[in-house]
Coordinates of N, CA, C and O in Angstrom, one line a residue:
X1 N 148.9 68.3 -26.0 CA 148.7 67.3 -25.0 C 147.5 67.8 -24.0 O 147.6 68.9 -23.5
X2 N 146.6 66.9 -23.8 CA 145.5 67.2 -22.9 C 145.8 66.8 -21.5 O 146.3 65.7 -21.2
X3 N 145.5 67.7 -20.5 CA 145.7 67.4 -19.1 C 144.7 66.3 -18.7 O 143.6 66.3 -19.1
X4 N 145.2 65.4 -17.9 CA 144.3 64.4 -17.3 C 143.5 65.1 -16.2 O 143.9 66.0 -15.5
X5 N 142.2 64.8 -16.2 CA 141.3 65.5 -15.3 C 141.4 64.9 -13.9 O 141.3 65.6 -12.9
X6 N 141.6 63.6 -13.8 CA 141.6 62.9 -12.5 C 142.5 61.6 -12.5 O 142.6 61.0 -13.6
X7 N 143.0 61.2 -11.4 CA 143.7 59.9 -11.3 C 142.7 58.8 -11.3 O 143.0 57.6 -11.5
X8 N 141.4 59.1 -11.1 CA 140.3 58.1 -11.1 C 139.5 58.2 -12.4 O 139.6 59.2 -13.1
X9 N 138.7 57.1 -12.7 CA 138.0 57.2 -13.9 C 137.0 58.4 -14.0 O 136.4 58.7 -13.0
X10 N 136.9 59.0 -15.1 CA 136.0 60.1 -15.4 C 135.0 59.6 -16.3 O 135.3 59.2 -17.5
X11 N 133.7 59.6 -15.9 CA 132.7 59.0 -16.7 C 132.4 59.9 -17.9 O 132.6 61.1 -17.9
X12 N 131.9 59.3 -19.0 CA 131.4 60.1 -20.1 C 130.1 60.8 -19.8 O 129.3 60.3 -19.0
X13 N 129.9 62.0 -20.3 CA 128.7 62.7 -20.0 C 127.4 61.9 -20.3 O 126.5 61.9 -19.5
X14 N 127.4 61.2 -21.4 CA 126.2 60.4 -21.8 C 125.9 59.3 -20.8 O 124.8 58.8 -20.7
X15 N 126.9 58.9 -20.0 CA 126.7 57.8 -19.1 C 126.3 58.2 -17.7 O 126.0 57.4 -16.8
X16 N 126.3 59.5 -17.5 CA 125.9 60.1 -16.1 C 124.4 60.1 -15.9 O 123.6 60.2 -16.9
X17 N 124.0 60.1 -14.6 CA 122.6 60.3 -14.3 C 122.1 61.6 -14.9 O 122.9 62.6 -14.9
X18 N 120.9 61.7 -15.3 CA 120.4 62.9 -16.0 C 120.6 64.1 -15.2 O 120.9 65.2 -15.8
X19 N 120.3 64.1 -13.9 CA 120.4 65.4 -13.1 C 121.9 65.9 -13.1 O 122.1 67.1 -13.2
X20 N 122.8 65.0 -13.0 CA 124.2 65.4 -13.0 C 124.7 65.9 -14.4 O 125.3 66.9 -14.6
X21 N 124.2 65.2 -15.4 CA 124.5 65.6 -16.8 C 124.0 67.0 -17.1 O 124.6 67.8 -17.7
X22 N 122.7 67.2 -16.7 CA 122.1 68.5 -16.9 C 122.8 69.6 -16.2 O 123.0 70.7 -16.7
X23 N 123.2 69.4 -15.0 CA 124.0 70.4 -14.2 C 125.3 70.7 -14.9 O 125.7 71.9 -15.0
X24 N 126.0 69.7 -15.4 CA 127.3 69.9 -16.0 C 127.1 70.7 -17.3 O 127.8 71.6 -17.7
X25 N 126.0 70.3 -18.1 CA 125.7 71.0 -19.3 C 125.4 72.5 -19.1 O 125.7 73.4 -19.9
X26 N 124.6 72.8 -18.0 CA 124.3 74.1 -17.6 C 125.5 74.9 -17.3 O 125.6 76.1 -17.7
X27 N 126.5 74.4 -16.6 CA 127.7 75.0 -16.3 C 128.5 75.3 -17.6 O 129.0 76.4 -17.7
X28 N 128.5 74.4 -18.4 CA 129.2 74.5 -19.7 C 128.6 75.7 -20.5 O 129.3 76.5 -21.1
X29 N 127.3 75.7 -20.5 CA 126.5 76.8 -21.3 C 126.9 78.2 -20.7 O 127.1 79.1 -21.5
X30 N 127.0 78.3 -19.4 CA 127.2 79.6 -18.8 C 128.7 80.0 -18.9 O 129.0 81.2 -19.2
X31 N 129.6 79.1 -18.8 CA 131.0 79.4 -18.7 C 131.8 79.2 -20.0 O 132.9 79.7 -20.2
X32 N 131.2 78.3 -20.9 CA 131.9 78.0 -22.2 C 132.8 76.8 -22.1 O 133.5 76.5 -23.0
X33 N 133.0 76.3 -20.9 CA 133.8 75.1 -20.7 C 133.3 74.3 -19.4 O 132.5 74.9 -18.7
X34 N 133.7 73.1 -19.2 CA 133.3 72.3 -18.1 C 134.5 72.3 -17.1 O 135.6 71.7 -17.4
X35 N 134.4 73.0 -15.9 CA 135.4 72.9 -14.9 C 135.7 71.5 -14.5 O 134.8 70.7 -14.3
X36 N 137.0 71.2 -14.4 CA 137.4 69.8 -14.1 C 136.7 69.2 -12.9 O 136.5 68.0 -12.8
X37 N 136.5 70.0 -11.9 CA 135.9 69.5 -10.6 C 134.6 68.8 -10.9 O 134.3 67.8 -10.3
X38 N 133.8 69.2 -11.8 CA 132.5 68.6 -12.1 C 132.7 67.2 -12.7 O 132.0 66.2 -12.3
X39 N 133.7 67.1 -13.6 CA 133.9 65.8 -14.2 C 134.6 64.8 -13.3 O 134.3 63.6 -13.2
X40 N 135.6 65.3 -12.5 CA 136.3 64.5 -11.6 C 135.3 63.9 -10.5 O 135.4 62.7 -10.2
X41 N 134.5 64.7 -9.9 CA 133.6 64.3 -8.8 C 132.4 63.5 -9.4 O 131.8 62.8 -8.6
X42 N 132.1 63.5 -10.7 CA 131.1 62.7 -11.2 C 131.4 61.2 -11.2 O 130.5 60.4 -11.4
X43 N 132.6 60.9 -10.8 CA 133.0 59.5 -10.6 C 132.1 58.8 -9.6 O 131.8 57.6 -9.7
X44 N 131.6 59.6 -8.6 CA 130.8 59.0 -7.6 C 129.5 59.9 -7.5 O 129.5 61.0 -6.8
X45 N 128.5 59.6 -8.3 CA 127.3 60.5 -8.4 C 126.7 60.9 -7.0 O 126.3 62.1 -6.9
X46 N 126.5 60.0 -6.1 CA 125.9 60.4 -4.8 C 126.8 61.5 -4.1 O 126.3 62.4 -3.5
X47 N 128.1 61.3 -4.1 CA 129.0 62.2 -3.5 C 129.0 63.5 -4.3 O 129.1 64.6 -3.7
X48 N 128.9 63.5 -5.6 CA 128.8 64.7 -6.4 C 127.6 65.5 -6.0 O 127.8 66.7 -5.7
X49 N 126.5 64.8 -5.8 CA 125.3 65.6 -5.4 C 125.4 66.2 -4.1 O 125.1 67.4 -3.9
X50 N 126.0 65.5 -3.1 CA 126.1 66.0 -1.7 C 127.1 67.1 -1.7 O 126.9 68.2 -1.1
X51 N 128.2 67.0 -2.4 CA 129.3 68.0 -2.5 C 128.7 69.3 -3.1 O 128.8 70.4 -2.5
X52 N 128.0 69.2 -4.2 CA 127.5 70.5 -4.8 C 126.3 71.0 -4.1 O 126.1 72.3 -4.1
X53 N 125.5 70.2 -3.4 CA 124.4 70.7 -2.6 C 125.0 71.6 -1.5 O 124.5 72.7 -1.2
X54 N 126.0 71.1 -0.8 CA 126.6 71.9 0.3 C 127.3 73.1 -0.3 O 127.2 74.2 0.3
X55 N 128.0 72.9 -1.4 CA 128.7 74.1 -2.0 C 127.6 75.2 -2.3 O 127.8 76.4 -1.9
X56 N 126.5 74.8 -2.9 CA 125.5 75.8 -3.2 C 124.9 76.4 -2.0 O 124.6 77.6 -2.0
X57 N 124.7 75.6 -0.9 CA 124.1 76.1 0.3 C 125.0 77.2 0.9 O 124.5 78.2 1.5
X58 N 126.3 77.1 0.8 CA 127.2 78.0 1.3 C 127.5 79.2 0.4 O 127.6 80.3 0.9
X59 N 127.7 78.9 -0.9 CA 128.2 80.0 -1.8 C 127.1 80.8 -2.5 O 127.4 81.8 -3.0
X60 N 125.9 80.2 -2.6 CA 124.9 80.9 -3.4 C 123.8 81.5 -2.6 O 123.0 82.3 -3.2
X61 N 123.7 81.3 -1.3 CA 122.6 81.8 -0.5 C 122.8 83.2 -0.1 O 123.9 83.7 -0.2
X62 N 121.7 83.9 0.2 CA 121.8 85.3 0.8 C 122.7 85.2 2.1 O 122.5 84.2 2.9
X63 N 123.5 86.1 2.3 CA 124.5 86.1 3.4 C 124.9 87.5 3.8 O 124.9 88.4 2.9
X64 N 125.5 87.6 5.0 CA 126.1 88.9 5.4 C 127.5 89.0 4.7 O 128.1 90.1 4.8
X65 N 127.9 88.0 4.0 CA 129.2 88.0 3.2 C 128.8 88.2 1.8 O 127.9 87.6 1.2
X66 N 129.6 89.1 1.1 CA 129.4 89.3 -0.3 C 129.9 88.0 -1.0 O 130.7 87.3 -0.5
X67 N 129.5 87.9 -2.3 CA 130.0 86.8 -3.1 C 131.6 86.9 -3.2 O 132.3 85.9 -3.1
X68 N 132.1 88.1 -3.4 CA 133.5 88.3 -3.4 C 134.2 87.9 -2.1 O 135.3 87.3 -2.2
X69 N 133.6 88.3 -1.0 CA 134.2 87.9 0.3 C 134.2 86.4 0.5 O 135.2 85.8 1.0
X70 N 133.2 85.7 0.0 CA 133.2 84.3 0.1 C 134.3 83.7 -0.7 O 135.0 82.8 -0.3
X71 N 134.5 84.3 -1.9 CA 135.6 83.8 -2.8 C 137.0 84.1 -2.2 O 138.0 83.4 -2.3
X72 N 137.1 85.3 -1.5 CA 138.4 85.6 -0.8 C 138.7 84.5 0.2 O 139.9 84.1 0.3
X73 N 137.7 84.0 0.9 CA 138.0 82.9 1.9 C 138.5 81.7 1.2 O 139.5 81.1 1.6
X74 N 137.8 81.4 0.1 CA 138.3 80.2 -0.7 C 139.7 80.3 -1.2 O 140.5 79.4 -1.0
X75 N 140.0 81.4 -1.8 CA 141.4 81.6 -2.3 C 142.4 81.6 -1.2 O 143.4 80.9 -1.3
X76 N 142.2 82.3 -0.1 CA 143.2 82.4 0.9 C 143.4 81.0 1.6 O 144.5 80.6 1.9
X77 N 142.3 80.4 1.9 CA 142.5 79.1 2.6 C 143.0 78.0 1.7 O 143.8 77.1 2.1
X78 N 142.6 78.0 0.4 CA 143.1 77.1 -0.5 C 144.6 77.2 -0.8 O 145.3 76.3 -1.0
X79 N 145.1 78.5 -0.7 CA 146.5 78.7 -0.9 C 147.2 78.1 0.3 O 148.3 77.5 0.2
X80 N 146.7 78.3 1.5 CA 147.3 77.8 2.7 C 147.3 76.3 2.7 O 148.2 75.6 3.3
X81 N 146.3 75.7 2.0 CA 146.2 74.2 1.9 C 146.9 73.7 0.7 O 146.8 72.5 0.3
X82 N 147.6 74.5 -0.1 CA 148.4 74.1 -1.2 C 147.5 73.5 -2.3 O 147.9 72.5 -3.0
X83 N 146.3 74.1 -2.6 CA 145.4 73.5 -3.6 C 145.4 74.4 -4.8 O 144.7 75.4 -4.9
X84 N 146.2 74.0 -5.8 CA 146.3 74.8 -7.0 C 145.0 74.9 -7.7 O 144.6 76.0 -8.2
X85 N 144.2 73.8 -7.8 CA 142.9 73.9 -8.5 C 142.0 75.0 -7.9 O 141.5 75.8 -8.7
X86 N 141.8 75.0 -6.6 CA 140.9 75.9 -6.0 C 141.4 77.3 -6.0 O 140.7 78.3 -6.2
X87 N 142.7 77.5 -5.9 CA 143.3 78.9 -6.0 C 143.1 79.4 -7.4 O 142.6 80.6 -7.5
X88 N 143.3 78.7 -8.4 CA 143.2 79.2 -9.8 C 141.7 79.3 -10.1 O 141.3 80.4 -10.6
X89 N 140.9 78.3 -9.9 CA 139.5 78.4 -10.3 C 138.7 79.5 -9.5 O 138.0 80.3 -10.1
X90 N 138.9 79.5 -8.2 CA 138.2 80.5 -7.4 C 138.8 81.8 -7.5 O 138.2 82.9 -7.2
X91 N 140.1 81.9 -7.8 CA 140.8 83.2 -8.1 C 140.1 83.8 -9.3 O 139.9 85.1 -9.2
X92 N 139.8 83.1 -10.3 CA 139.1 83.6 -11.4 C 137.7 84.2 -11.0 O 137.3 85.3 -11.4
X93 N 137.0 83.4 -10.2 CA 135.7 83.8 -9.8 C 135.8 85.1 -9.0 O 135.0 86.0 -9.1
X94 N 136.8 85.2 -8.1 CA 137.0 86.3 -7.2 C 137.3 87.6 -8.1 O 136.8 88.6 -7.9
X95 N 138.2 87.4 -9.1 CA 138.5 88.5 -10.0 C 137.2 89.1 -10.7 O 137.1 90.3 -10.8
X96 N 136.4 88.2 -11.1 CA 135.1 88.6 -11.7 C 134.2 89.3 -10.7 O 133.7 90.4 -11.0
X97 N 134.0 88.7 -9.6 CA 133.1 89.4 -8.6 C 133.6 90.7 -8.1 O 132.8 91.6 -7.9
X98 N 134.9 90.8 -7.8 CA 135.4 92.0 -7.3 C 135.9 93.0 -8.3 O 136.3 94.1 -8.0
X99 N 136.0 92.6 -9.6 CA 136.5 93.4 -10.7 C 137.9 93.9 -10.3 O 138.2 95.1 -10.4
X100 N 138.7 93.0 -9.7 CA 140.0 93.3 -9.2 C 141.0 92.3 -9.8 O 141.1 91.2 -9.2
X101 N 141.7 92.6 -10.9 CA 142.5 91.6 -11.5 C 143.7 91.1 -10.8 O 144.2 90.0 -11.1
X102 N 144.1 91.8 -9.7 CA 145.3 91.4 -9.0 C 145.0 90.8 -7.6 O 145.9 90.1 -7.1
X103 N 143.8 91.0 -7.1 CA 143.5 90.6 -5.8 C 143.7 89.1 -5.5 O 144.3 88.7 -4.5
X104 N 143.3 88.2 -6.4 CA 143.4 86.8 -6.2 C 144.9 86.4 -6.0 O 145.2 85.6 -5.1
X105 N 145.7 86.9 -6.9 CA 147.1 86.6 -6.8 C 147.7 87.1 -5.5 O 148.5 86.4 -4.8
X106 N 147.3 88.3 -5.0 CA 147.8 88.8 -3.8 C 147.3 87.9 -2.6 O 148.1 87.6 -1.7
X107 N 146.1 87.5 -2.6 CA 145.6 86.7 -1.5 C 146.3 85.3 -1.5 O 146.6 84.8 -0.4
X108 N 146.5 84.8 -2.6 CA 147.2 83.5 -2.7 C 148.6 83.5 -2.3 O 149.2 82.5 -1.8
X109 N 149.3 84.6 -2.5 CA 150.7 84.7 -2.2 C 150.9 85.2 -0.8 O 151.7 84.6 0.0
X110 N 150.3 86.3 -0.4 CA 150.4 86.8 1.0 C 149.2 87.7 1.3 O 149.3 88.9 1.1
X111 N 148.2 87.1 1.8 CA 146.9 87.8 2.0 C 147.1 89.0 3.0 O 146.4 90.0 2.9
X112 N 148.1 89.0 3.8 CA 148.3 90.1 4.8 C 148.7 91.3 4.1 O 148.6 92.4 4.7
X113 N 149.2 91.3 2.9 CA 149.7 92.5 2.1 C 148.7 92.9 1.1 O 148.9 93.9 0.4
X114 N 147.6 92.2 1.0 CA 146.5 92.6 0.0 C 145.8 93.8 0.4 O 145.6 94.0 1.6
X115 N 145.2 94.5 -0.5 CA 144.5 95.7 -0.2 C 143.1 95.4 0.3 O 142.1 95.4 -0.4
X116 N 143.0 95.1 1.6 CA 141.7 94.6 2.2 C 141.2 95.6 3.2 O 142.0 96.4 3.8
X117 N 139.9 95.6 3.5 CA 139.4 96.3 4.6 C 139.7 95.6 6.0 O 140.1 94.5 6.0
X118 N 139.6 96.3 7.1 CA 139.8 95.7 8.4 C 138.8 94.6 8.6 O 139.2 93.5 9.1
X119 N 137.6 94.7 8.1 CA 136.6 93.7 8.2 C 137.1 92.4 7.5 O 137.0 91.3 8.0
X120 N 137.6 92.6 6.2 CA 138.1 91.4 5.4 C 139.3 90.8 6.1 O 139.4 89.6 6.0
X121 N 140.2 91.6 6.7 CA 141.3 91.0 7.3 C 140.9 90.1 8.5 O 141.5 89.0 8.7
X122 N 139.9 90.6 9.3 CA 139.4 89.8 10.4 C 138.8 88.5 9.9 O 139.0 87.4 10.5
X123 N 138.1 88.6 8.8 CA 137.4 87.5 8.2 C 138.4 86.4 7.8 O 138.3 85.2 8.1
X124 N 139.5 86.9 7.1 CA 140.5 85.9 6.6 C 141.3 85.3 7.7 O 141.7 84.2 7.6
X125 N 141.6 86.1 8.7 CA 142.4 85.6 9.8 C 141.6 84.4 10.5 O 142.2 83.4 10.8
X126 N 140.3 84.6 10.6 CA 139.5 83.6 11.2 C 139.4 82.4 10.3 O 139.5 81.2 10.7
X127 N 139.1 82.6 9.0 CA 139.0 81.6 8.1 C 140.2 80.7 8.0 O 140.2 79.5 8.0
X128 N 141.4 81.3 8.0 CA 142.6 80.6 8.0 C 142.8 79.8 9.3 O 143.4 78.6 9.3
X129 N 142.4 80.3 10.4 CA 142.5 79.6 11.7 C 141.6 78.3 11.6 O 142.0 77.2 12.0
X130 N 140.4 78.5 11.1 CA 139.5 77.3 10.9 C 140.1 76.3 10.0 O 140.1 75.1 10.2
X131 N 140.7 76.8 8.9 CA 141.3 75.9 7.9 C 142.5 75.1 8.4 O 142.7 74.0 8.0
X132 N 143.2 75.7 9.3 CA 144.5 75.1 9.7 C 144.6 74.7 11.2 O 145.3 73.8 11.5
X133 N 143.7 75.3 12.0 CA 143.8 75.0 13.5 C 142.4 75.1 14.1 O 142.2 75.8 15.1
X134 N 141.4 74.5 13.5 CA 140.1 74.6 14.0 C 139.9 74.3 15.5 O 139.1 74.8 16.2
X135 N 140.8 73.4 16.0 CA 140.7 73.0 17.4 C 141.0 74.2 18.3 O 140.8 74.1 19.5
X136 N 141.6 75.3 17.8 CA 142.0 76.4 18.7 C 140.9 77.5 18.6 O 141.1 78.5 19.3
X137 N 139.9 77.4 17.8 CA 138.9 78.4 17.8 C 138.2 78.6 19.1 O 137.8 77.6 19.7
X138 N 138.0 79.8 19.6 CA 137.3 80.0 20.9 C 136.5 81.3 20.9 O 136.4 82.0 19.8
X139 N 136.0 81.7 22.0 CA 135.1 82.9 22.1 C 135.9 84.2 21.8 O 135.2 85.1 21.3
X140 N 137.2 84.2 22.0 CA 137.9 85.4 21.6 C 137.8 85.7 20.1 O 137.8 86.8 19.6
X141 N 137.8 84.6 19.3 CA 137.6 84.7 17.9 C 136.3 85.4 17.5 O 136.2 86.3 16.7
X142 N 135.3 84.9 18.2 CA 133.9 85.5 18.0 C 133.9 87.0 18.3 O 133.4 87.8 17.5
X143 N 134.5 87.3 19.4 CA 134.5 88.7 19.8 C 135.3 89.6 18.8 O 134.8 90.7 18.5
X144 N 136.4 89.1 18.3 CA 137.1 89.9 17.3 C 136.2 90.1 16.0 O 136.2 91.1 15.4
X145 N 135.5 89.0 15.6 CA 134.6 89.1 14.5 C 133.4 90.0 14.7 O 133.0 90.8 13.8
X146 N 132.8 90.0 15.9 CA 131.7 90.9 16.3 C 132.2 92.3 16.2 O 131.6 93.2 15.6
X147 N 133.4 92.6 16.7 CA 134.0 93.9 16.6 C 134.2 94.4 15.2 O 134.2 95.6 14.9
X148 N 134.5 93.5 14.3 CA 134.7 93.8 12.9 C 133.3 94.0 12.1 O 133.3 94.3 10.9
X149 N 132.2 93.7 12.8 CA 130.9 93.9 12.2 C 130.2 92.7 11.7 O 129.2 92.8 11.0
X150 N 130.7 91.5 12.1 CA 130.1 90.3 11.6 C 129.1 89.8 12.7 O 129.2 90.0 13.9
X151 N 128.0 89.1 12.2 CA 127.0 88.6 13.0 C 127.4 87.1 13.3 O 128.3 86.6 12.8
X152 N 126.6 86.5 14.3 CA 126.9 85.1 14.6 C 126.7 84.2 13.4 O 127.5 83.3 13.1
X153 N 125.7 84.5 12.5 CA 125.5 83.7 11.3 C 126.6 83.9 10.3 O 127.0 83.0 9.6
X154 N 127.2 85.2 10.2 CA 128.3 85.4 9.4 C 129.5 84.6 9.8 O 130.3 84.0 9.0
X155 N 129.7 84.5 11.1 CA 130.8 83.7 11.7 C 130.7 82.2 11.3 O 131.7 81.6 10.9
X156 N 129.5 81.7 11.4 CA 129.2 80.3 10.9 C 129.6 80.2 9.4 O 130.3 79.3 9.0
X157 N 129.1 81.2 8.6 CA 129.4 81.1 7.2 C 130.9 81.1 6.9 O 131.4 80.4 6.1
X158 N 131.6 82.0 7.5 CA 133.1 82.1 7.3 C 133.7 80.7 7.7 O 134.5 80.2 6.9
X159 N 133.4 80.2 8.8 CA 133.9 78.9 9.2 C 133.5 77.8 8.4 O 134.3 76.9 8.0
X160 N 132.2 77.7 8.0 CA 131.8 76.7 7.1 C 132.4 76.7 5.7 O 132.7 75.6 5.2
X161 N 132.6 77.9 5.2 CA 133.2 78.0 3.9 C 134.7 77.5 4.0 O 135.1 76.7 3.1
X162 N 135.4 77.9 5.0 CA 136.8 77.5 5.2 C 136.8 75.9 5.4 O 137.7 75.3 4.8
X163 N 135.9 75.4 6.2 CA 135.9 73.9 6.4 C 135.5 73.2 5.1 O 136.2 72.2 4.8
X164 N 134.5 73.6 4.4 CA 134.1 72.9 3.2 C 135.2 72.9 2.2 O 135.5 71.9 1.5
X165 N 135.9 74.1 2.0 CA 136.9 74.1 1.0 C 138.2 73.4 1.4 O 139.0 72.9 0.6
X166 N 138.3 73.1 2.7 CA 139.4 72.2 3.2 C 139.1 70.8 2.6 O 140.0 70.1 2.1
X167 N 137.9 70.4 2.6 CA 137.5 69.1 2.0 C 137.7 69.2 0.5 O 138.3 68.3 -0.1
X168 N 137.3 70.3 -0.1 CA 137.5 70.4 -1.6 C 139.0 70.4 -1.9 O 139.4 69.7 -2.9
X169 N 139.8 71.1 -1.2 CA 141.2 71.1 -1.4 C 141.8 69.7 -1.3 O 142.6 69.3 -2.2
X170 N 141.4 68.9 -0.4 CA 141.9 67.6 -0.2 C 141.4 66.6 -1.3 O 142.1 65.7 -1.8
X171 N 140.2 66.8 -1.8 CA 139.7 66.0 -2.9 C 140.4 66.4 -4.2 O 140.7 65.5 -5.0
X172 N 140.7 67.6 -4.4 CA 141.5 68.0 -5.6 C 142.9 67.4 -5.5 O 143.4 66.9 -6.5
X173 N 143.5 67.3 -4.3 CA 144.8 66.7 -4.2 C 144.7 65.2 -4.4 O 145.5 64.6 -5.1
X174 N 143.7 64.6 -3.8 CA 143.5 63.1 -4.0 C 143.3 62.7 -5.4 O 143.9 61.7 -5.9
X175 N 142.6 63.5 -6.2 CA 142.3 63.1 -7.6 C 143.4 63.6 -8.5 O 143.3 63.2 -9.7
X176 N 144.2 64.5 -8.1 CA 145.3 65.0 -9.0 C 144.7 66.1 -9.9 O 145.2 66.3 -11.0
X177 N 143.6 66.7 -9.5 CA 142.9 67.7 -10.4 C 143.7 68.9 -10.7 O 144.3 69.5 -9.8
X178 N 143.8 69.2 -11.9 CA 144.5 70.4 -12.4 C 143.5 71.5 -12.9 O 142.4 71.1 -13.4
X179 N 143.8 72.8 -12.7 CA 142.8 73.8 -13.2 C 142.7 73.8 -14.7 O 143.7 73.6 -15.4
X180 N 141.5 74.1 -15.2 CA 141.3 74.3 -16.6 C 142.1 75.5 -17.0 O 142.2 76.5 -16.3
X181 N 142.7 75.4 -18.2 CA 143.4 76.5 -18.8 C 142.6 77.8 -18.9 O 143.1 78.9 -18.7
X182 N 141.3 77.7 -19.1 CA 140.4 78.8 -19.2 C 140.4 79.7 -18.0 O 140.1 80.9 -18.1
X183 N 140.6 79.1 -16.8 CA 140.5 79.9 -15.6 C 141.6 80.9 -15.5 O 141.4 82.0 -14.8
X184 N 142.7 80.7 -16.0 CA 143.9 81.5 -15.8 C 143.7 83.0 -16.3 O 144.2 83.9 -15.6
X185 N 142.9 83.2 -17.3 CA 142.8 84.6 -17.8 C 141.5 85.2 -17.4 O 141.3 86.4 -17.6
X186 N 140.5 84.4 -16.9 CA 139.2 85.0 -16.6 C 139.4 86.2 -15.6 O 140.0 86.0 -14.6
X187 N 138.7 87.3 -15.9 CA 138.7 88.4 -15.0 C 140.0 89.2 -14.9 O 140.1 90.2 -14.1
X188 N 140.9 88.9 -15.7 CA 142.2 89.7 -15.7 C 142.1 90.9 -16.6 O 142.7 91.9 -16.3
X189 N 141.4 90.8 -17.7 CA 141.2 92.0 -18.6 C 139.8 92.3 -18.7 O 138.9 91.4 -18.9
X190 N 139.4 93.6 -18.5 CA 138.0 94.0 -18.6 C 137.4 93.5 -19.9 O 138.0 93.6 -21.0
X191 N 136.1 93.1 -19.9 CA 135.4 92.7 -21.1 C 135.1 94.0 -21.9 O 134.7 95.0 -21.3
X192 N 135.2 93.9 -23.2 CA 134.7 95.0 -24.0 C 133.3 94.8 -24.4 O 132.9 93.7 -24.7
X193 N 132.5 95.9 -24.4 CA 131.1 95.8 -24.7 C 130.8 95.4 -26.1 O 131.5 95.5 -27.0

């Protein structure tokens, strides 16, 4: 039985605008499958473009945060927001970036008990505050992050990633998106040369 990708219509690849079709095919070429998020959000091409442009601006640019740290934010905040899709999909990406097969599960279950640095603990505490109580963020949060070694731009990145993935978590819930089966095993067992 095949899992449904979305509660909303999912367009055929051949029917998509060329730029979206090419992006999806490029992802499929790199990963060997098409993550459900690409097909579900293709339902609305303009929103697809805006979503992935902001995703790329946050997750792919040079930053004071490592790629692994960015994924830690996604996994921890997505767990707090009860988003199975993002926990599983970004948990796989985190395992690959950090070469740590247990870390994503630890962050999703109880990030406070995961083997993190003091810097990463400060980062996740702030990210979760943004994801769950952004109205309470204040100068004391900045001071704690400065003390942990983050710059003002890093603080923006942490908050923006938490905020963007709150949107992503809610879209996954709205559409009924389920993680691709392929994500579950990625990064759990070292690749053999």
